[in-house]
Tab-separated table of N, CA and C in Angstrom:
chain	number	residue	atom	x	y	z
A	1	UNK	N	-35.597	298.171	-66.392
A	1	UNK	CA	-35.681	298.824	-67.373
A	1	UNK	C	-34.375	298.301	-68.522
A	2	UNK	N	-34.697	297.971	-69.677
A	2	UNK	CA	-33.650	297.469	-70.483
A	2	UNK	C	-32.896	298.552	-71.042
A	3	UNK	N	-31.665	298.110	-71.134
A	3	UNK	CA	-30.588	299.467	-71.706
A	3	UNK	C	-31.122	299.455	-73.149
A	4	UNK	N	-30.971	300.673	-73.709
A	4	UNK	CA	-31.338	300.892	-74.934
A	4	UNK	C	-29.955	301.527	-75.764
A	5	UNK	N	-29.660	301.193	-77.024
A	5	UNK	CA	-28.833	301.740	-77.721
A	5	UNK	C	-29.758	302.540	-79.068
A	6	UNK	N	-28.949	303.368	-79.699
A	6	UNK	CA	-29.517	304.029	-81.028
A	6	UNK	C	-28.786	303.253	-82.192
A	7	UNK	N	-29.803	302.851	-83.007
A	7	UNK	CA	-29.446	302.267	-84.362
A	7	UNK	C	-29.094	303.492	-85.154
A	8	UNK	N	-27.727	303.407	-85.658
A	8	UNK	CA	-27.435	304.693	-86.588
A	8	UNK	C	-28.128	304.792	-87.816
A	9	UNK	N	-28.676	303.847	-88.380
A	9	UNK	CA	-29.214	303.916	-89.812
A	9	UNK	C	-30.677	304.694	-89.710
A	10	UNK	N	-31.299	304.276	-88.704
A	10	UNK	CA	-32.830	305.031	-88.743
A	10	UNK	C	-33.097	305.598	-87.395
A	11	UNK	N	-32.244	305.841	-86.583
A	11	UNK	CA	-32.100	306.361	-85.250
A	11	UNK	C	-33.295	305.943	-84.332
A	12	UNK	N	-33.906	304.693	-84.404
A	12	UNK	CA	-34.765	304.155	-83.672
A	12	UNK	C	-34.024	303.485	-82.448
A	13	UNK	N	-34.534	303.621	-81.192
A	13	UNK	CA	-34.112	302.819	-80.165
A	13	UNK	C	-33.995	301.388	-80.178
A	14	UNK	N	-33.002	300.668	-80.004
A	14	UNK	CA	-33.269	299.142	-79.908
A	14	UNK	C	-32.801	298.473	-78.726
A	15	UNK	N	-33.144	297.571	-78.217
A	15	UNK	CA	-32.726	296.705	-77.142
A	15	UNK	C	-31.454	295.981	-77.210
A	16	UNK	N	-30.927	295.375	-76.352
A	16	UNK	CA	-29.836	294.895	-76.083
A	16	UNK	C	-30.237	293.268	-76.903
A	17	UNK	N	-31.472	292.940	-76.588
A	17	UNK	CA	-31.887	291.561	-77.293
A	17	UNK	C	-31.911	291.556	-78.663
A	18	UNK	N	-32.403	292.764	-79.230
A	18	UNK	CA	-32.469	293.039	-80.664
A	18	UNK	C	-30.972	293.248	-81.130
A	19	UNK	N	-30.127	293.845	-80.413
A	19	UNK	CA	-28.902	293.897	-80.910
A	19	UNK	C	-28.130	292.379	-80.943
A	20	UNK	N	-28.440	291.762	-80.083
A	20	UNK	CA	-27.849	290.307	-80.140
A	20	UNK	C	-28.317	289.508	-81.286
A	21	UNK	N	-29.643	289.776	-81.621
A	21	UNK	CA	-30.286	289.233	-82.701
A	21	UNK	C	-29.640	289.683	-84.054
A	22	UNK	N	-29.273	290.893	-84.113
A	22	UNK	CA	-28.798	291.312	-85.467
A	22	UNK	C	-27.259	290.819	-85.507
A	23	UNK	N	-26.628	290.663	-84.451
A	23	UNK	CA	-25.256	290.001	-84.358
A	23	UNK	C	-25.320	288.479	-84.649
A	24	UNK	N	-26.250	287.833	-84.345
A	24	UNK	CA	-26.310	286.463	-84.813
A	24	UNK	C	-26.668	286.377	-86.186
A	25	UNK	N	-27.332	287.234	-86.763
A	25	UNK	CA	-27.738	286.984	-88.476
A	25	UNK	C	-26.547	287.335	-88.990
A	26	UNK	N	-25.634	288.419	-88.631
A	26	UNK	CA	-24.579	288.680	-89.283
A	26	UNK	C	-23.594	287.505	-89.204
A	27	UNK	N	-23.490	286.774	-88.079
A	27	UNK	CA	-22.673	285.652	-88.057
A	27	UNK	C	-23.122	284.476	-88.936
A	28	UNK	N	-24.343	284.328	-89.111
A	28	UNK	CA	-24.851	283.192	-90.046
A	28	UNK	C	-24.636	283.682	-91.314
A	29	UNK	N	-24.667	284.681	-91.750
A	29	UNK	CA	-24.064	285.154	-93.141
A	29	UNK	C	-25.380	285.029	-94.219
A	30	UNK	N	-25.135	285.344	-95.283
A	30	UNK	CA	-26.238	285.243	-96.400
A	30	UNK	C	-25.336	284.949	-97.674
A	31	UNK	N	-26.084	284.569	-98.663
A	31	UNK	CA	-25.336	284.344	-100.045
A	31	UNK	C	-25.588	285.728	-100.922
A	32	UNK	N	-24.382	285.903	-101.534
A	32	UNK	CA	-24.315	287.149	-102.354
A	32	UNK	C	-23.642	286.596	-103.736
A	33	UNK	N	-23.776	287.540	-104.802
A	33	UNK	CA	-22.939	287.370	-106.012
A	33	UNK	C	-21.962	288.298	-105.819
A	34	UNK	N	-20.512	287.874	-105.945
A	34	UNK	CA	-19.642	288.710	-105.747
A	34	UNK	C	-19.122	289.124	-107.040
A	35	UNK	N	-18.984	290.381	-107.379
A	35	UNK	CA	-18.641	290.773	-108.683
A	35	UNK	C	-17.209	291.148	-108.807
A	36	UNK	N	-16.263	290.639	-109.741
A	36	UNK	CA	-14.993	290.978	-109.811
A	36	UNK	C	-14.535	291.633	-111.016
A	37	UNK	N	-13.410	292.193	-111.182
A	37	UNK	CA	-13.083	292.969	-112.225
A	37	UNK	C	-12.614	292.035	-113.540
A	38	UNK	N	-11.846	291.275	-113.020
A	38	UNK	CA	-11.071	290.392	-114.049
A	38	UNK	C	-11.531	289.012	-114.242
A	39	UNK	N	-12.525	288.682	-113.583
A	39	UNK	CA	-13.200	287.203	-113.819
A	39	UNK	C	-14.776	287.387	-113.646
A	40	UNK	N	-15.337	286.371	-113.875
A	40	UNK	CA	-16.777	286.549	-114.026
A	40	UNK	C	-17.374	286.400	-112.717
A	41	UNK	N	-18.563	286.981	-112.409
A	41	UNK	CA	-18.877	287.067	-111.118
A	41	UNK	C	-19.521	285.519	-110.694
A	42	UNK	N	-19.296	285.338	-109.320
A	42	UNK	CA	-19.601	283.982	-108.783
A	42	UNK	C	-20.386	284.234	-107.450
A	43	UNK	N	-21.210	283.042	-107.173
A	43	UNK	CA	-21.950	283.147	-105.762
A	43	UNK	C	-21.174	282.680	-104.596
A	44	UNK	N	-21.261	283.284	-103.421
A	44	UNK	CA	-20.295	283.007	-102.301
A	44	UNK	C	-21.138	283.458	-101.279
A	45	UNK	N	-20.834	283.191	-99.975
A	45	UNK	CA	-21.490	283.623	-98.576
A	45	UNK	C	-20.518	284.535	-97.999
A	46	UNK	N	-21.265	285.516	-97.423
A	46	UNK	CA	-20.730	286.484	-96.779
A	46	UNK	C	-21.320	286.427	-95.255
A	47	UNK	N	-20.175	286.551	-94.141
A	47	UNK	CA	-20.666	286.673	-92.787
A	47	UNK	C	-19.590	287.408	-92.072
A	48	UNK	N	-19.930	287.788	-90.932
A	48	UNK	CA	-19.105	288.446	-90.186
A	48	UNK	C	-18.597	287.706	-88.884
A	49	UNK	N	-17.314	287.408	-88.712
A	49	UNK	CA	-16.884	286.844	-87.462
A	49	UNK	C	-16.542	287.917	-86.527
A	50	UNK	N	-17.346	287.742	-85.472
A	50	UNK	CA	-17.128	288.750	-84.362
A	50	UNK	C	-15.875	288.642	-83.497
A	51	UNK	N	-15.513	287.340	-83.444
A	51	UNK	CA	-14.318	287.003	-82.656
A	51	UNK	C	-13.035	287.700	-83.267
A	52	UNK	N	-12.924	287.630	-84.697
A	52	UNK	CA	-11.877	288.101	-85.291
A	52	UNK	C	-12.077	289.246	-85.844
A	53	UNK	N	-13.292	289.980	-85.663
A	53	UNK	CA	-13.721	291.303	-86.389
A	53	UNK	C	-13.529	291.198	-87.889
A	54	UNK	N	-13.945	290.343	-88.522
A	54	UNK	CA	-13.775	290.145	-90.045
A	54	UNK	C	-14.904	290.106	-90.949
A	55	UNK	N	-15.018	290.510	-91.984
A	55	UNK	CA	-15.969	290.210	-93.054
A	55	UNK	C	-15.376	289.050	-93.814
A	56	UNK	N	-16.083	288.064	-93.722
A	56	UNK	CA	-15.413	286.754	-94.361
A	56	UNK	C	-16.292	286.334	-95.779
A	57	UNK	N	-15.613	286.026	-96.886
A	57	UNK	CA	-16.368	285.534	-98.028
A	57	UNK	C	-15.973	284.172	-98.153
A	58	UNK	N	-16.958	283.181	-98.191
A	58	UNK	CA	-16.705	281.625	-98.294
A	58	UNK	C	-17.263	281.351	-99.686
A	59	UNK	N	-16.518	280.614	-100.339
A	59	UNK	CA	-16.933	279.920	-101.450
A	59	UNK	C	-17.208	278.434	-101.346
A	60	UNK	N	-18.425	278.124	-102.158
A	60	UNK	CA	-18.845	276.820	-101.949
A	60	UNK	C	-18.178	275.682	-102.974
A	61	UNK	N	-17.465	274.901	-102.454
A	61	UNK	CA	-16.809	273.965	-103.372
A	61	UNK	C	-17.189	272.408	-102.985
A	62	UNK	N	-17.554	271.708	-103.635
A	62	UNK	CA	-17.932	270.241	-103.291
A	62	UNK	C	-18.480	269.921	-102.007
A	63	UNK	N	-19.642	270.870	-101.618
A	63	UNK	CA	-20.341	270.592	-100.614
A	63	UNK	C	-19.693	271.337	-99.303
A	64	UNK	N	-18.574	272.015	-99.435
A	64	UNK	CA	-18.119	272.596	-98.162
A	64	UNK	C	-17.730	273.932	-98.487
A	65	UNK	N	-17.573	274.811	-97.559
A	65	UNK	CA	-17.258	276.206	-97.695
A	65	UNK	C	-15.763	276.466	-97.468
A	66	UNK	N	-14.990	277.123	-98.436
A	66	UNK	CA	-13.620	277.283	-98.384
A	66	UNK	C	-13.469	278.890	-98.278
A	67	UNK	N	-12.622	279.197	-97.527
A	67	UNK	CA	-12.310	280.705	-97.171
A	67	UNK	C	-11.908	281.213	-98.509
A	68	UNK	N	-12.478	282.216	-99.256
A	68	UNK	CA	-11.887	283.179	-100.343
A	68	UNK	C	-11.414	284.202	-99.826
A	69	UNK	N	-11.618	285.187	-99.079
A	69	UNK	CA	-10.978	286.345	-98.522
A	69	UNK	C	-11.850	286.707	-97.285
A	70	UNK	N	-11.067	287.613	-96.729
A	70	UNK	CA	-11.419	288.258	-95.380
A	70	UNK	C	-10.887	289.622	-95.384
A	71	UNK	N	-11.947	290.582	-94.925
A	71	UNK	CA	-11.663	292.052	-94.760
A	71	UNK	C	-11.733	292.188	-93.257
A	72	UNK	N	-10.792	293.016	-92.508
A	72	UNK	CA	-11.083	293.498	-91.415
A	72	UNK	C	-11.812	294.443	-91.171
A	73	UNK	N	-12.672	294.450	-90.064
A	73	UNK	CA	-13.628	295.442	-89.862
A	73	UNK	C	-13.181	296.861	-89.603
A	74	UNK	N	-11.914	296.917	-89.008
A	74	UNK	CA	-11.492	298.190	-88.788
A	74	UNK	C	-10.910	298.977	-90.070
A	75	UNK	N	-10.660	298.127	-91.101
A	75	UNK	CA	-10.353	298.703	-92.255
A	75	UNK	C	-11.551	299.140	-93.131
A	76	UNK	N	-12.642	298.780	-92.919
A	76	UNK	CA	-13.901	299.218	-93.702
A	76	UNK	C	-14.161	300.748	-93.531
A	77	UNK	N	-14.047	301.453	-94.581
A	77	UNK	CA	-14.321	302.800	-94.335
A	77	UNK	C	-15.898	303.136	-94.737
A	78	UNK	N	-16.143	302.374	-95.674
A	78	UNK	CA	-17.705	302.786	-95.878
A	78	UNK	C	-18.489	301.535	-96.674
A	79	UNK	N	-19.754	301.597	-96.686
A	79	UNK	CA	-20.508	300.518	-97.458
A	79	UNK	C	-21.509	301.406	-98.367
A	80	UNK	N	-21.445	301.106	-99.642
A	80	UNK	CA	-22.301	301.991	-100.552
A	80	UNK	C	-23.334	301.242	-101.117
A	81	UNK	N	-24.486	301.629	-101.067
A	81	UNK	CA	-25.759	301.139	-101.756
A	81	UNK	C	-25.669	301.518	-103.008
A	82	UNK	N	-25.934	300.406	-103.906
A	82	UNK	CA	-25.968	300.772	-105.528
A	82	UNK	C	-24.770	300.348	-106.297
A	83	UNK	N	-24.796	300.403	-107.490
A	83	UNK	CA	-23.792	299.909	-108.486
A	83	UNK	C	-22.758	301.111	-108.736
A	84	UNK	N	-22.122	301.331	-107.603
A	84	UNK	CA	-21.059	302.383	-107.682
A	84	UNK	C	-19.604	301.909	-107.619
A	85	UNK	N	-19.430	301.171	-108.749
A	85	UNK	CA	-18.000	300.370	-108.803
A	85	UNK	C	-17.808	300.253	-110.322
A	86	UNK	N	-16.308	300.074	-110.716
A	86	UNK	CA	-15.985	299.636	-112.067
A	86	UNK	C	-16.533	298.147	-112.364
A	87	UNK	N	-16.432	297.279	-111.320
A	87	UNK	CA	-16.968	296.027	-111.315
A	87	UNK	C	-18.263	295.866	-112.097
A	88	UNK	N	-19.389	296.617	-111.502
A	88	UNK	CA	-20.742	296.407	-112.260
A	88	UNK	C	-20.764	297.033	-113.638
A	89	UNK	N	-19.725	297.935	-114.074
A	89	UNK	CA	-19.583	298.506	-115.353
A	89	UNK	C	-19.008	297.362	-116.230
A	90	UNK	N	-18.214	296.490	-115.547
A	90	UNK	CA	-17.363	295.557	-116.364
A	90	UNK	C	-18.245	294.575	-116.744
A	91	UNK	N	-19.254	294.256	-116.069
A	91	UNK	CA	-20.016	292.984	-116.491
A	91	UNK	C	-21.642	293.406	-116.435
A	92	UNK	N	-21.888	294.193	-117.601
A	92	UNK	CA	-23.361	294.878	-117.466
A	92	UNK	C	-24.218	293.905	-117.839
A	93	UNK	N	-23.952	292.700	-118.680
A	93	UNK	CA	-24.973	291.872	-118.830
A	93	UNK	C	-25.469	291.116	-117.583
A	94	UNK	N	-24.602	290.632	-116.923
A	94	UNK	CA	-24.759	290.078	-115.615
A	94	UNK	C	-25.446	290.704	-114.447
A	95	UNK	N	-25.062	292.245	-114.512
A	95	UNK	CA	-25.603	292.932	-113.555
A	95	UNK	C	-26.730	293.955	-113.738
A	96	UNK	N	-27.180	293.628	-115.216
A	96	UNK	CA	-28.322	294.610	-115.661
A	96	UNK	C	-29.687	293.998	-114.836
A	97	UNK	N	-29.760	292.728	-114.524
A	97	UNK	CA	-31.114	292.244	-114.182
A	97	UNK	C	-31.227	292.412	-112.382
A	98	UNK	N	-30.303	293.095	-112.050
A	98	UNK	CA	-30.331	293.582	-110.312
A	98	UNK	C	-30.621	295.278	-110.392
A	99	UNK	N	-31.438	295.394	-109.267
A	99	UNK	CA	-31.618	296.699	-108.959
A	99	UNK	C	-30.585	297.384	-108.230
A	100	UNK	N	-30.717	298.778	-108.267
A	100	UNK	CA	-29.748	299.456	-107.465
A	100	UNK	C	-29.798	299.236	-105.863
A	101	UNK	N	-30.924	298.766	-105.411
A	101	UNK	CA	-31.156	298.506	-103.987
A	101	UNK	C	-30.619	297.100	-103.626
A	102	UNK	N	-30.515	296.290	-104.489
A	102	UNK	CA	-29.833	294.917	-104.253
A	102	UNK	C	-28.401	295.097	-104.274
A	103	UNK	N	-27.927	295.965	-104.614
A	103	UNK	CA	-26.366	296.033	-105.020
A	103	UNK	C	-25.695	296.876	-103.777
A	104	UNK	N	-24.517	296.494	-103.422
A	104	UNK	CA	-23.764	297.186	-102.379
A	104	UNK	C	-22.187	297.013	-102.738
A	105	UNK	N	-21.347	298.086	-102.337
A	105	UNK	CA	-19.878	297.983	-102.372
A	105	UNK	C	-19.453	298.250	-101.000
A	106	UNK	N	-18.437	297.406	-100.568
A	106	UNK	CA	-17.637	297.601	-99.434
A	106	UNK	C	-16.275	298.096	-99.850
A	107	UNK	N	-16.096	299.338	-99.224
A	107	UNK	CA	-14.606	300.006	-99.533
A	107	UNK	C	-13.980	300.014	-98.329
A	108	UNK	N	-12.596	299.313	-98.383
A	108	UNK	CA	-11.888	299.145	-97.373
A	108	UNK	C	-10.278	299.504	-97.468
A	109	UNK	N	-9.662	299.575	-96.525
A	109	UNK	CA	-8.065	299.701	-96.806
A	109	UNK	C	-7.558	300.727	-95.567
A	110	UNK	N	-6.249	300.512	-95.288
A	110	UNK	CA	-5.744	301.523	-94.384
A	110	UNK	C	-4.675	302.335	-95.060
A	111	UNK	N	-4.612	302.360	-96.374
A	111	UNK	CA	-3.589	303.160	-97.106
A	111	UNK	C	-4.293	304.149	-97.902
A	112	UNK	N	-3.691	305.113	-98.593
A	112	UNK	CA	-4.299	306.209	-99.226
A	112	UNK	C	-5.161	305.474	-100.508
A	113	UNK	N	-4.875	304.460	-101.244
A	113	UNK	CA	-5.412	303.768	-102.171
A	113	UNK	C	-6.349	302.905	-101.451
A	114	UNK	N	-7.636	302.838	-101.760
A	114	UNK	CA	-8.559	302.046	-101.067
A	114	UNK	C	-8.965	300.959	-102.059
A	115	UNK	N	-9.416	299.703	-101.504
A	115	UNK	CA	-9.843	298.473	-102.269
A	115	UNK	C	-11.446	298.606	-102.180
A	116	UNK	N	-12.033	297.737	-102.999
A	116	UNK	CA	-13.404	297.548	-102.936
A	116	UNK	C	-13.887	296.016	-103.308
A	117	UNK	N	-15.057	295.816	-102.633
A	117	UNK	CA	-15.685	294.493	-102.960
A	117	UNK	C	-17.054	294.869	-103.581
A	118	UNK	N	-17.499	294.396	-104.586
A	118	UNK	CA	-18.667	294.657	-105.072
A	118	UNK	C	-19.754	293.348	-104.924
A	119	UNK	N	-20.826	293.484	-104.469
A	119	UNK	CA	-21.755	292.453	-104.142
A	119	UNK	C	-23.126	292.680	-104.752
A	120	UNK	N	-23.962	291.574	-104.713
A	120	UNK	CA	-25.408	291.916	-105.035
A	120	UNK	C	-25.953	290.871	-104.054
A	121	UNK	N	-26.793	291.424	-103.300
A	121	UNK	CA	-27.560	290.447	-102.217
A	121	UNK	C	-28.521	289.641	-103.025
A	122	UNK	N	-28.705	288.536	-102.439
A	122	UNK	CA	-29.735	287.488	-103.319
A	122	UNK	C	-31.288	288.012	-103.062
A	123	UNK	N	-31.450	288.654	-102.014
A	123	UNK	CA	-32.787	289.227	-101.970
A	123	UNK	C	-32.812	290.285	-100.867
A	124	UNK	N	-33.692	291.113	-100.643
A	124	UNK	CA	-33.635	292.088	-99.777
A	124	UNK	C	-33.292	291.670	-98.286
A	125	UNK	N	-33.952	290.537	-97.991
A	125	UNK	CA	-33.618	290.115	-96.693
A	125	UNK	C	-32.351	289.904	-96.311
A	126	UNK	N	-31.476	289.315	-97.299
A	126	UNK	CA	-30.125	289.050	-97.244
A	126	UNK	C	-29.335	290.456	-97.173
A	127	UNK	N	-29.773	291.541	-97.800
A	127	UNK	CA	-29.075	292.716	-97.743
A	127	UNK	C	-29.382	293.583	-96.395
A	128	UNK	N	-30.546	293.186	-95.772
A	128	UNK	CA	-30.812	293.607	-94.485
A	128	UNK	C	-29.799	293.252	-93.396
A	129	UNK	N	-29.511	291.869	-93.624
A	129	UNK	CA	-28.519	291.260	-92.702
A	129	UNK	C	-27.161	292.059	-92.704
A	130	UNK	N	-26.784	292.367	-93.852
A	130	UNK	CA	-25.332	293.232	-94.027
A	130	UNK	C	-25.477	294.474	-93.920
């Protein structure tokens, strides 16, 4: 009998093979629109590096991917679904065309003051990976 774990999102039992498939999709990454407070939104890729336990944001420059930023998974406190950050309010024209279920905010930090990364998934399948 295969060992089962419990998926914390919807409490359905999932097998180890399904777990591995989820990990592989997280490592492959997906394209998102990253929303900034002080500069215009830009497209980048987000993926999870399991070896270093980091969420990595890669920017595409001249046909190659350049590391833009990385967030340690141990510092991630919450991932919120929807347009729940100041960055979305700062750029209403660019974010108006996206629905709440396409947007998410990663809240992280190990100090009292937390930081956030605001993103828009390219489609629902890319958001399912994250």
